[in-house]
XYZ file of C-alpha atoms in Angstrom:
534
model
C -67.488 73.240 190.760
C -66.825 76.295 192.728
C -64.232 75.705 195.348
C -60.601 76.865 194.665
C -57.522 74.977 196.280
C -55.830 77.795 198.357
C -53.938 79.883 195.659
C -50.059 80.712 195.249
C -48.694 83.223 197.692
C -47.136 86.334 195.832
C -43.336 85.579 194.743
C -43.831 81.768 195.290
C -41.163 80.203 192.890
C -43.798 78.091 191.156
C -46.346 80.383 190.574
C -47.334 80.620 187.216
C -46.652 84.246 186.686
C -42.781 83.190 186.807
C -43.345 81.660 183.710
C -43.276 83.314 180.317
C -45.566 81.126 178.460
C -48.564 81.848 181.086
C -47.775 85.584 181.020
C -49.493 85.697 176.667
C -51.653 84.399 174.778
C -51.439 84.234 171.143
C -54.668 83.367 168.782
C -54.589 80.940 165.446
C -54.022 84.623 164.078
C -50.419 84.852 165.542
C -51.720 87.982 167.627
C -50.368 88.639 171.020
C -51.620 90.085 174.208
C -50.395 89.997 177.713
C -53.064 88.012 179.816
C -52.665 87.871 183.665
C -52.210 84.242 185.216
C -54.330 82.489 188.015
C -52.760 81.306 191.083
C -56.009 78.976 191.519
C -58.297 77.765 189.703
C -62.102 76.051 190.202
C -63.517 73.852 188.209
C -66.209 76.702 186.547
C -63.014 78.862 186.082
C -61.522 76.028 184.030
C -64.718 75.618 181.915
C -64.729 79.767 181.304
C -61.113 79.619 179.750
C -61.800 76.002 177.482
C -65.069 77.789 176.317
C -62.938 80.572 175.256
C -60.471 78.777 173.379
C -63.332 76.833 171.873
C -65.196 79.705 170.338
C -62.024 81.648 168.954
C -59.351 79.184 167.807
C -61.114 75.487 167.269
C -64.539 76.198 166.169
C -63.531 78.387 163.403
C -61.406 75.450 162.166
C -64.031 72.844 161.985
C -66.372 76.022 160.221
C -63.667 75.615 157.123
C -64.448 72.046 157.260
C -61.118 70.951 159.183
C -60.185 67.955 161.550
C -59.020 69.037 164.558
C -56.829 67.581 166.929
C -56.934 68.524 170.514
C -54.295 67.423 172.982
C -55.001 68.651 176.622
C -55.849 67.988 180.287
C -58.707 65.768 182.413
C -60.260 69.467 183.421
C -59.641 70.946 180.040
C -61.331 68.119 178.072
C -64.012 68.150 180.316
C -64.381 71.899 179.665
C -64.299 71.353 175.736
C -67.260 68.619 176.118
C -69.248 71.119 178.352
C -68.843 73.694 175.513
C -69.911 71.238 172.774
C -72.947 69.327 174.037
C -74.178 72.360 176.872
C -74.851 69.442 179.725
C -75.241 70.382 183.038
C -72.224 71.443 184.718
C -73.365 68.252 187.586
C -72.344 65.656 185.260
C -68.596 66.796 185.611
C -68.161 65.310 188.393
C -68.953 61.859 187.684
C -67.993 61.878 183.919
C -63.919 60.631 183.674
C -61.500 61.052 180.620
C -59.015 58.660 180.910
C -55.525 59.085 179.445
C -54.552 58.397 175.296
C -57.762 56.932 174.473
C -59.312 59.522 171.893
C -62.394 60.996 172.688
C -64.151 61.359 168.928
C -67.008 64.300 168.286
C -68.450 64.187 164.642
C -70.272 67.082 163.308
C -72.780 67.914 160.574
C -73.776 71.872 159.170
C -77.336 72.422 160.424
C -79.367 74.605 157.639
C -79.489 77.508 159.594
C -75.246 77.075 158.852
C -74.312 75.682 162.530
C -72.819 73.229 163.374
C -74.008 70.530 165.529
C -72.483 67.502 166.913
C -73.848 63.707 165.765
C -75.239 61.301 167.962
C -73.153 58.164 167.639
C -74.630 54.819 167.090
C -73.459 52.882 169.681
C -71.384 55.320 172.105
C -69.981 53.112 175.900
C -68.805 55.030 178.559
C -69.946 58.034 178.089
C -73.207 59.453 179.404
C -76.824 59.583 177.152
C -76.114 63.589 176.915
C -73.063 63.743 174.951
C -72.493 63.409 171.532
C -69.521 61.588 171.544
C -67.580 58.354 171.435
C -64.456 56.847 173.083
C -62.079 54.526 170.725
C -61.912 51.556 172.822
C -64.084 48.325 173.284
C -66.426 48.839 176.435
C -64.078 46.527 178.966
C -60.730 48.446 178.221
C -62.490 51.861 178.649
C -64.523 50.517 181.960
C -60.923 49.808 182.798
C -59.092 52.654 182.157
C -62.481 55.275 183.999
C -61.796 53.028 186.608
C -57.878 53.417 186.869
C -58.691 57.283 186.557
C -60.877 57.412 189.620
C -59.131 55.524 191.780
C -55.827 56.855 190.956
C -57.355 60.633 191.552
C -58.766 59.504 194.493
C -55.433 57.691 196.178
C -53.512 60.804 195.228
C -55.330 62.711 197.884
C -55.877 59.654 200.212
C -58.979 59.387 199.518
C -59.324 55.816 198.283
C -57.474 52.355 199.503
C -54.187 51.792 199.375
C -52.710 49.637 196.447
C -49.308 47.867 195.453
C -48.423 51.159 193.996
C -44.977 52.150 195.547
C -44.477 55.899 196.347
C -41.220 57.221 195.573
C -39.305 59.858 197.035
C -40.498 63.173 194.854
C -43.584 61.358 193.054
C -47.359 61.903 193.877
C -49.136 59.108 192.426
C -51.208 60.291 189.594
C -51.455 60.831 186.262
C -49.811 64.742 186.061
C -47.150 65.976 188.238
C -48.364 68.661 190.518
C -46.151 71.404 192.050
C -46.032 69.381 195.364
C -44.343 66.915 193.404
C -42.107 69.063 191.543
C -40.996 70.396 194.917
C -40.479 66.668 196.646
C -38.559 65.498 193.883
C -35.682 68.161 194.283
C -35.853 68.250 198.374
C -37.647 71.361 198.473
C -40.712 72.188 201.236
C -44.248 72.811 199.349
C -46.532 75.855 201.146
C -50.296 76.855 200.532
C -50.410 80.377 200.934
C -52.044 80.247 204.229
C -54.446 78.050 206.006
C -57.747 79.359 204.033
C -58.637 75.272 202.708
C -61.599 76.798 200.642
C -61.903 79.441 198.457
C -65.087 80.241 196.284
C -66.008 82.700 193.856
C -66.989 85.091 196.425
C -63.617 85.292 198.514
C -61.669 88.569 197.359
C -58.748 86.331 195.095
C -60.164 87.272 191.503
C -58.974 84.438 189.553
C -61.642 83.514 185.908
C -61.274 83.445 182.546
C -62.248 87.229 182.545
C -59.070 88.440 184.432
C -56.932 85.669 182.699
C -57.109 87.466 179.169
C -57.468 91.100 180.373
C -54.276 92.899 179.910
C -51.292 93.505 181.954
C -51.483 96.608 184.336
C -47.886 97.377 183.128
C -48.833 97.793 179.742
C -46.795 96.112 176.979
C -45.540 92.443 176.964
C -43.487 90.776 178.809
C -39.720 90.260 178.115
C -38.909 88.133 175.140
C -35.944 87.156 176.921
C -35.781 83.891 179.314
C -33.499 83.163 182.451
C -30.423 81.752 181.152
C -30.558 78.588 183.309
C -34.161 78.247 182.850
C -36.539 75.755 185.001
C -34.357 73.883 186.815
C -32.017 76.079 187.766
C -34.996 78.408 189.434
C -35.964 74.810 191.190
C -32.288 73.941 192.275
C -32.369 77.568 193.904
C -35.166 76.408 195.476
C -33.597 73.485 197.128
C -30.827 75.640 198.357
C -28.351 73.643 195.924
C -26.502 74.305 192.757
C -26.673 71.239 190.792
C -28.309 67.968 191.119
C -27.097 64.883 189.595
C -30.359 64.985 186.976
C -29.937 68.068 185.712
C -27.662 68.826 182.442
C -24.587 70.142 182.417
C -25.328 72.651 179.894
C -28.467 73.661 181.616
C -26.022 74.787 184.937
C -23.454 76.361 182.956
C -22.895 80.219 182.492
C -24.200 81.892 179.149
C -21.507 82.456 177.166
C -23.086 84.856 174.971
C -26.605 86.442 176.282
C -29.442 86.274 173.736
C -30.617 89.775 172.145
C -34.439 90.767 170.497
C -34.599 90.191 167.682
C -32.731 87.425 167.250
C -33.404 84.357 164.451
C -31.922 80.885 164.831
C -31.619 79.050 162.126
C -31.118 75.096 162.250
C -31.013 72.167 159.840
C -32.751 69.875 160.598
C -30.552 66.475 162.316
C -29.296 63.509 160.499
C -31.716 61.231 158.448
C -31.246 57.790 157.389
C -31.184 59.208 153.748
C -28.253 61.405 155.077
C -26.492 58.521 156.395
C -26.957 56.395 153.018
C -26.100 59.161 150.924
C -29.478 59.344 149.197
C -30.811 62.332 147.976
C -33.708 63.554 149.555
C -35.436 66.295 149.127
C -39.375 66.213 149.461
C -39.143 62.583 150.624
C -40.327 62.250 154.010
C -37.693 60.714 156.106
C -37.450 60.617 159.566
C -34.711 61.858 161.803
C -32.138 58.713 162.592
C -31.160 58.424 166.295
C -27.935 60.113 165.258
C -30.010 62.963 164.077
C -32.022 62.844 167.183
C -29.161 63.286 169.442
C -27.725 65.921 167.405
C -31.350 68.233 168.140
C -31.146 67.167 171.358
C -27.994 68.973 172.025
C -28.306 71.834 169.653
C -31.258 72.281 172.408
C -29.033 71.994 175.761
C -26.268 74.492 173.894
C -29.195 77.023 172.995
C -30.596 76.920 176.850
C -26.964 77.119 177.898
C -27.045 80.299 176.265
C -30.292 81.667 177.723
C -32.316 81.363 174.636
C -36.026 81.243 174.293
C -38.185 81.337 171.539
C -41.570 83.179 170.349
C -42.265 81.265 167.294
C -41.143 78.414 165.199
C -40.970 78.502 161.558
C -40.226 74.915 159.697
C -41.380 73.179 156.885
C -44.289 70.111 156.524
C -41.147 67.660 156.029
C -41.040 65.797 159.464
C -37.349 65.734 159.881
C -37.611 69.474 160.706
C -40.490 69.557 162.610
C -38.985 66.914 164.647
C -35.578 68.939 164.963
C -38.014 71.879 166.471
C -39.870 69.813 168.588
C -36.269 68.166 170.594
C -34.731 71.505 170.580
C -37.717 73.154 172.103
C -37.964 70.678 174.821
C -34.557 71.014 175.867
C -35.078 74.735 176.252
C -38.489 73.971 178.301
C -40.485 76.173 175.103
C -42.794 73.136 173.799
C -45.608 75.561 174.517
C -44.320 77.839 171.691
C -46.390 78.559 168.390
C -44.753 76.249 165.049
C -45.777 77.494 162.222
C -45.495 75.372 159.181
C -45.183 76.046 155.363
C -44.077 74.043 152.633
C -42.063 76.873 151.276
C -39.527 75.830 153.962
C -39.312 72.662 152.173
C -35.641 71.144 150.986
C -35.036 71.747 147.792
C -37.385 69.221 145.378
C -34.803 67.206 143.254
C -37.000 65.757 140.948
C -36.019 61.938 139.532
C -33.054 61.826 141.662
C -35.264 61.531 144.463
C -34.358 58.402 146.776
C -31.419 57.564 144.578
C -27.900 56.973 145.929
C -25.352 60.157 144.823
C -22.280 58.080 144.512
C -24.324 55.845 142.155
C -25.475 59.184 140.260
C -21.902 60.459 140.033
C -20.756 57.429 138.588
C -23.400 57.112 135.828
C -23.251 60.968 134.695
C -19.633 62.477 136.147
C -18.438 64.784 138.434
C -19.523 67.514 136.671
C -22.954 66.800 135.586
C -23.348 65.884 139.356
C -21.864 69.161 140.939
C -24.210 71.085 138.881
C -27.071 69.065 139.787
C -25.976 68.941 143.278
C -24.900 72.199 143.920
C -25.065 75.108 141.489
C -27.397 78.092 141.575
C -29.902 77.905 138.173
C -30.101 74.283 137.072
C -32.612 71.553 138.263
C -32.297 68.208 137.900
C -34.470 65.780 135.664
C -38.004 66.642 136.489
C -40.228 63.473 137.916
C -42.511 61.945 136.531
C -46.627 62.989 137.325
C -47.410 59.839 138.520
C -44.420 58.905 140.282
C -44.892 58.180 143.593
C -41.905 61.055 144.500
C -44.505 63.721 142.908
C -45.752 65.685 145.850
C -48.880 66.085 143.517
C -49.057 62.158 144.571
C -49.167 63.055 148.133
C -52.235 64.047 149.983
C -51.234 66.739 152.442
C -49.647 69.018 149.482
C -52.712 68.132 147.117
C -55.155 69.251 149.610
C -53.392 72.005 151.447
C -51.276 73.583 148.657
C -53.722 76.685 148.155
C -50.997 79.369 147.339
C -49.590 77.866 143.558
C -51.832 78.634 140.349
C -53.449 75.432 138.925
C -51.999 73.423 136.501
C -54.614 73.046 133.296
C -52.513 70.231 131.535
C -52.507 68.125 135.406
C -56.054 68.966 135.800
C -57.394 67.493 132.710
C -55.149 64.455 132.909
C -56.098 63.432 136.174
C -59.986 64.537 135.945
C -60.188 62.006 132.586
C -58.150 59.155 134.958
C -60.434 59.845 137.621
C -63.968 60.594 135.781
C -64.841 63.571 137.710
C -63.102 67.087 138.176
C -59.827 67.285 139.829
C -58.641 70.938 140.534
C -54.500 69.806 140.965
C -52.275 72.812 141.370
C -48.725 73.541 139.521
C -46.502 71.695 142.344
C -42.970 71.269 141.955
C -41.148 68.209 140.037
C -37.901 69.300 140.386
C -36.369 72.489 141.579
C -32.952 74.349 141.282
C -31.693 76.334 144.391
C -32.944 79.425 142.169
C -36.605 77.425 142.267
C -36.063 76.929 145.738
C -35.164 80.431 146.892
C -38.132 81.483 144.727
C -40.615 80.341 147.407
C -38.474 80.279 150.446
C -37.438 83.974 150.012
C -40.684 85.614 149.592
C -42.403 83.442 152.509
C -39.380 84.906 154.408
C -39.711 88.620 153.665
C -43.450 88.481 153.168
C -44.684 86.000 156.435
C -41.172 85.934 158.780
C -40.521 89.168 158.732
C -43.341 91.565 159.370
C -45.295 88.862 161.742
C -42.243 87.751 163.549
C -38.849 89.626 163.261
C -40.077 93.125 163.003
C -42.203 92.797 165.572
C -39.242 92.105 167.870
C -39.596 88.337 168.683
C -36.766 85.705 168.481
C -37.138 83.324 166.087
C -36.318 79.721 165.527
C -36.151 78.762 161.495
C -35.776 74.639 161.474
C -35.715 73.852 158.122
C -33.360 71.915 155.436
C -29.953 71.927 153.666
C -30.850 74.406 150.116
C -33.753 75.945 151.940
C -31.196 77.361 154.413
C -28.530 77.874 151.649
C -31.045 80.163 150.030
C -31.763 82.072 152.744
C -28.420 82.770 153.601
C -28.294 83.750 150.397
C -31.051 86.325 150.359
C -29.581 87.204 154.147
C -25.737 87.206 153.526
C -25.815 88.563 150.223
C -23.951 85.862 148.638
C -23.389 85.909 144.782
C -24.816 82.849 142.888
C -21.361 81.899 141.181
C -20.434 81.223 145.178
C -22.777 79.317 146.668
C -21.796 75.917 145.744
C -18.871 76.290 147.818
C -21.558 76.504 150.985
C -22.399 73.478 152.965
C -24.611 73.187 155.899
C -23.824 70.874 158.773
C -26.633 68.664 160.328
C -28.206 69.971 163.882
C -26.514 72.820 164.260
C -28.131 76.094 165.659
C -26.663 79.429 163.707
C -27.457 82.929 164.760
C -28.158 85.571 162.873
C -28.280 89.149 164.052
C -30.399 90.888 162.165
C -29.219 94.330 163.234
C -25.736 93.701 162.686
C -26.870 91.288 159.773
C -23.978 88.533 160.452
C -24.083 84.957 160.769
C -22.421 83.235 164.018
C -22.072 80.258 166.161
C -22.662 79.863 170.312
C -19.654 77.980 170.968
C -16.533 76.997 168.587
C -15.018 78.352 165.233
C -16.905 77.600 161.643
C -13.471 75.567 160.846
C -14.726 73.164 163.118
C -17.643 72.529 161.278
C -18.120 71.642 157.692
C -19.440 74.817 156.528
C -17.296 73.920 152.512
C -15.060 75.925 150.977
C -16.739 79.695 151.148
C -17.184 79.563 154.978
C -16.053 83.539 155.131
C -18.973 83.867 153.076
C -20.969 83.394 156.064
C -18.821 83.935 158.856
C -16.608 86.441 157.429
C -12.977 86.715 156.879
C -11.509 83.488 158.346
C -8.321 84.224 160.640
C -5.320 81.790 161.006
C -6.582 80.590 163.997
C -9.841 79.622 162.304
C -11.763 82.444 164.023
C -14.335 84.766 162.187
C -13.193 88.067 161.230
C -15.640 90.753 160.566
């Protein structure tokens, strides 16, 4: 519990104080605060830092009567157990967590307003002291603890050889290590030293308490990241430029450097509405692979730039979260906060929901369609309350929608259908851009700003089609008789400066994009050449 592997040397290029993300911690409050990184870690130290997280971010969640999802590590789920049941630390070493099977805790308010954990009926696999169940039948999980072991055992040679065939760069295992990182692009791996064991009583100071006490600098680290990002630092390392793995767009030269503050703003990538020509809006559809590619490289052109992010702003449609989640892996940010709000929702468009538009602009005419389509103040026909396309239908805006006043005429209908009382809140059934802008903006101004912008972090907005139109809007100061001649291409990251307070692209001229017919509006003055002027 007690021994440390021999820690980083100082400088060592995969130390984890050469890595942003390990150099802050930020609570379920959005608060920052420099925190100073380990370059080793015991056991106990792991189980300090999970009991941490524990008390200040996931048990306050389950107080308010939340399920909680927790995605983490052997060591870190261990920790988390530890924290909820209080067994002794000597079960660790004999208790294994294999990989995606979920590992299920229940709980139940005590009267004195705790909460404790329920004993399951019939838990396998796990031992009489925990409070907890695995989500498997008892062969597949004696399987699986089995794998574990002898899989952590091999990796240090420790248990007999198998038909499992070593590659060049791999240590067999179930995470990559640094060893393996450095293997895999040609590089030597060093311990700092020949010091094999290192306890809690050596001089390195590395626990929880040290982890989340503030930088000696004062002040937070730079928002900004190295333009090539990971693997150029590990090419270095090899003493190459390039591999044959690694992007192009990763290697190449920033062609404009990023700035603080600086907000991104993205729609989200092609759908298989899009590609139909369906109208969307608060319908649920999933990125197509066309749309997935199209993140993808909106991600490799942002880290070709140098850009990192602080938080993520999108909505709770999935096509944008998606869009965030490709982008930030390309830019090696998946550790970065997403915060998500259904005032970043597309634009709610009521009956037409799910129906094709060249079949809509048939039936009513160009015009009707236009203004339906694209102009500033009029919705289209509302939907119906008990049409499937109602979010009041859907389960994640009827019990998470808290910020809307409730709707007395929805409340009685659906309390008489159901017999009991249904509190049901004044949701949308169809929206104009003017709707639309009138919960985007003021989440914008009100949350974005003061949290996020003013406080001098870059910011990545993934979000949808009018939701973006109104915010450039709001941003661009663009008059309402105007905007219908604004479009908003799929996938495609757009910078705004907020000090200069202009729109612009990495790479390229607007004219190669489908921006409509008022692209100056966003770019400025366009120039023969198709260049912005400003």
């Amino acid at each position: 519990l007690d021994i440390r592997p021999p820690p980083y040397r100082n400088g060592h290029p995969l130390h984890p104080e050469r890595e942003l993300k390990y150099k802050r911690w930020q609570d379920r409050f959005g608060n920052v605060q420099p925190v100073v990184p380990p370059s080793s870690e015991s056991v106990r130290d792991v189980l300090a830092r999970c009991r941490t997280v524990w008390r200040s971010d996931i048990l306050p969640d389950l107080c308010e009567g939340k399920n909680v999802l927790v995605i983490a590590h052997g060591n870190s789920i261990r920790g988390m157990m530890q924290a909820i049941d209080g067994f002794n630390e000597t079960l660790l070493a004999d208790l294994e967590v294999p990989p995606c099977i979920p590992l299920v805790y229940r709980f139940e308010r005590h009267p004195t307003a705790h909460l404790v954990s329920i004993q399951p009926e019939c838990a396998v696999g796990v031992p009489a002291a925990l409070r907890c169940e695995f989500l498997a039948e008892e062969r597949e999980l004696q399987r699986a603890q089995e794998r574990t072991r002898r899989v952590s055992l091999q990796r240090y040679g420790l248990g007999p050889s198998t038909d499992i065939v070593v590659q060049r760069g791999y240590l067999p295992g179930l995470e990559t290590n640094a060893a393996s990182i450095c293997a895999s692009i040609g590089a030597d791996f060093e311990w700092d030293g020949a010091v094999a064991e290192t306890t809690p009583s050596d001089d390195v100071e590395i626990s929880a308490a040290p982890y989340f006490a503030h930088d000696r600098g004062g002040g937070l680290p730079g928002l900004e990241a190295n333009a090539a990002g990971k693997w150029s630092r590990l090419a270095r390392l090899a003493g190459r430029e390039r591999s044959a793995s690694t992007p192009a767009a990763i290697c190449s030269a920033p062609a404009i450097a990023q700035r603080t503050p600086m907000v991104v703003i993205i729609r989200h990538g092609k759908t298989e509405h899009n590609k139909l020509g369906l109208f969307t809006g608060w319908e649920d559809a999933s990125l197509a692979p066309e749309g997935r590619k199209e993140a993808t490289e909106a991600g490799q052109l942002l880290a070709a730039h140098g850009f990192s992010f602080d938080v993520v702003y999108t909505s709770w449609l999935s096509r944008a979260i998606e869009t965030a989640w490709l982008v930030l892996a390309e830019i090696d940010c998946l550790w970065t906060p997403i915060h998500k709000s259904w005032r970043l929702n597309e634009r709610m468009y009521g009956a037409l929901t799910g129906l094709s538009k060249k079949r809509t602009r048939a039936q009513y005419g160009e015009k009707q369609f236009k203004l339906w389509r694209r102009s500033f103040d009029t919705a289209p026909p509302r939907v119906d309350s008990f049409s499937p396309h109602y979010p009041g239908n859907d389960q994640r805006y009827v019990q998470n929608v808290l910020d809307v006043r409730i709707s007395l005429k929805e409340t009685l209908v659906r309390s008489l259908a159901m017999g009991r009382l249904c509190i049901h809140r004044k949701l949308p059934r169809s929206e104009s851009l003017k709707d639309c802008m009138e919960r985007t903006i003021p989440y914008y101004v009100d949350v974005i700003e003061p949290a996020a912008i003013k406080a001098g972090k870059s910011v990545l907005i993934s979000s949808s089609e009018n939701a973006i139109r109104g915010l450039f809007m709001h941003l661009l100061s663009i008059p309402p008789e105007r905007i219908a001649e604004i479009e908003i291409p799929n996938g495609l990251p757009m910078v705004y400066d907020v000090v200069e307070k202009r729109l612009r692209l990495l790479e390229g001229d607007p004219s190669q994009h489908n921006f409509g017919k008022g692209a100056e509006l966003l770019f400025g003055r366009m120039r023969p050449d198709g260049s912005a002027h400003f």
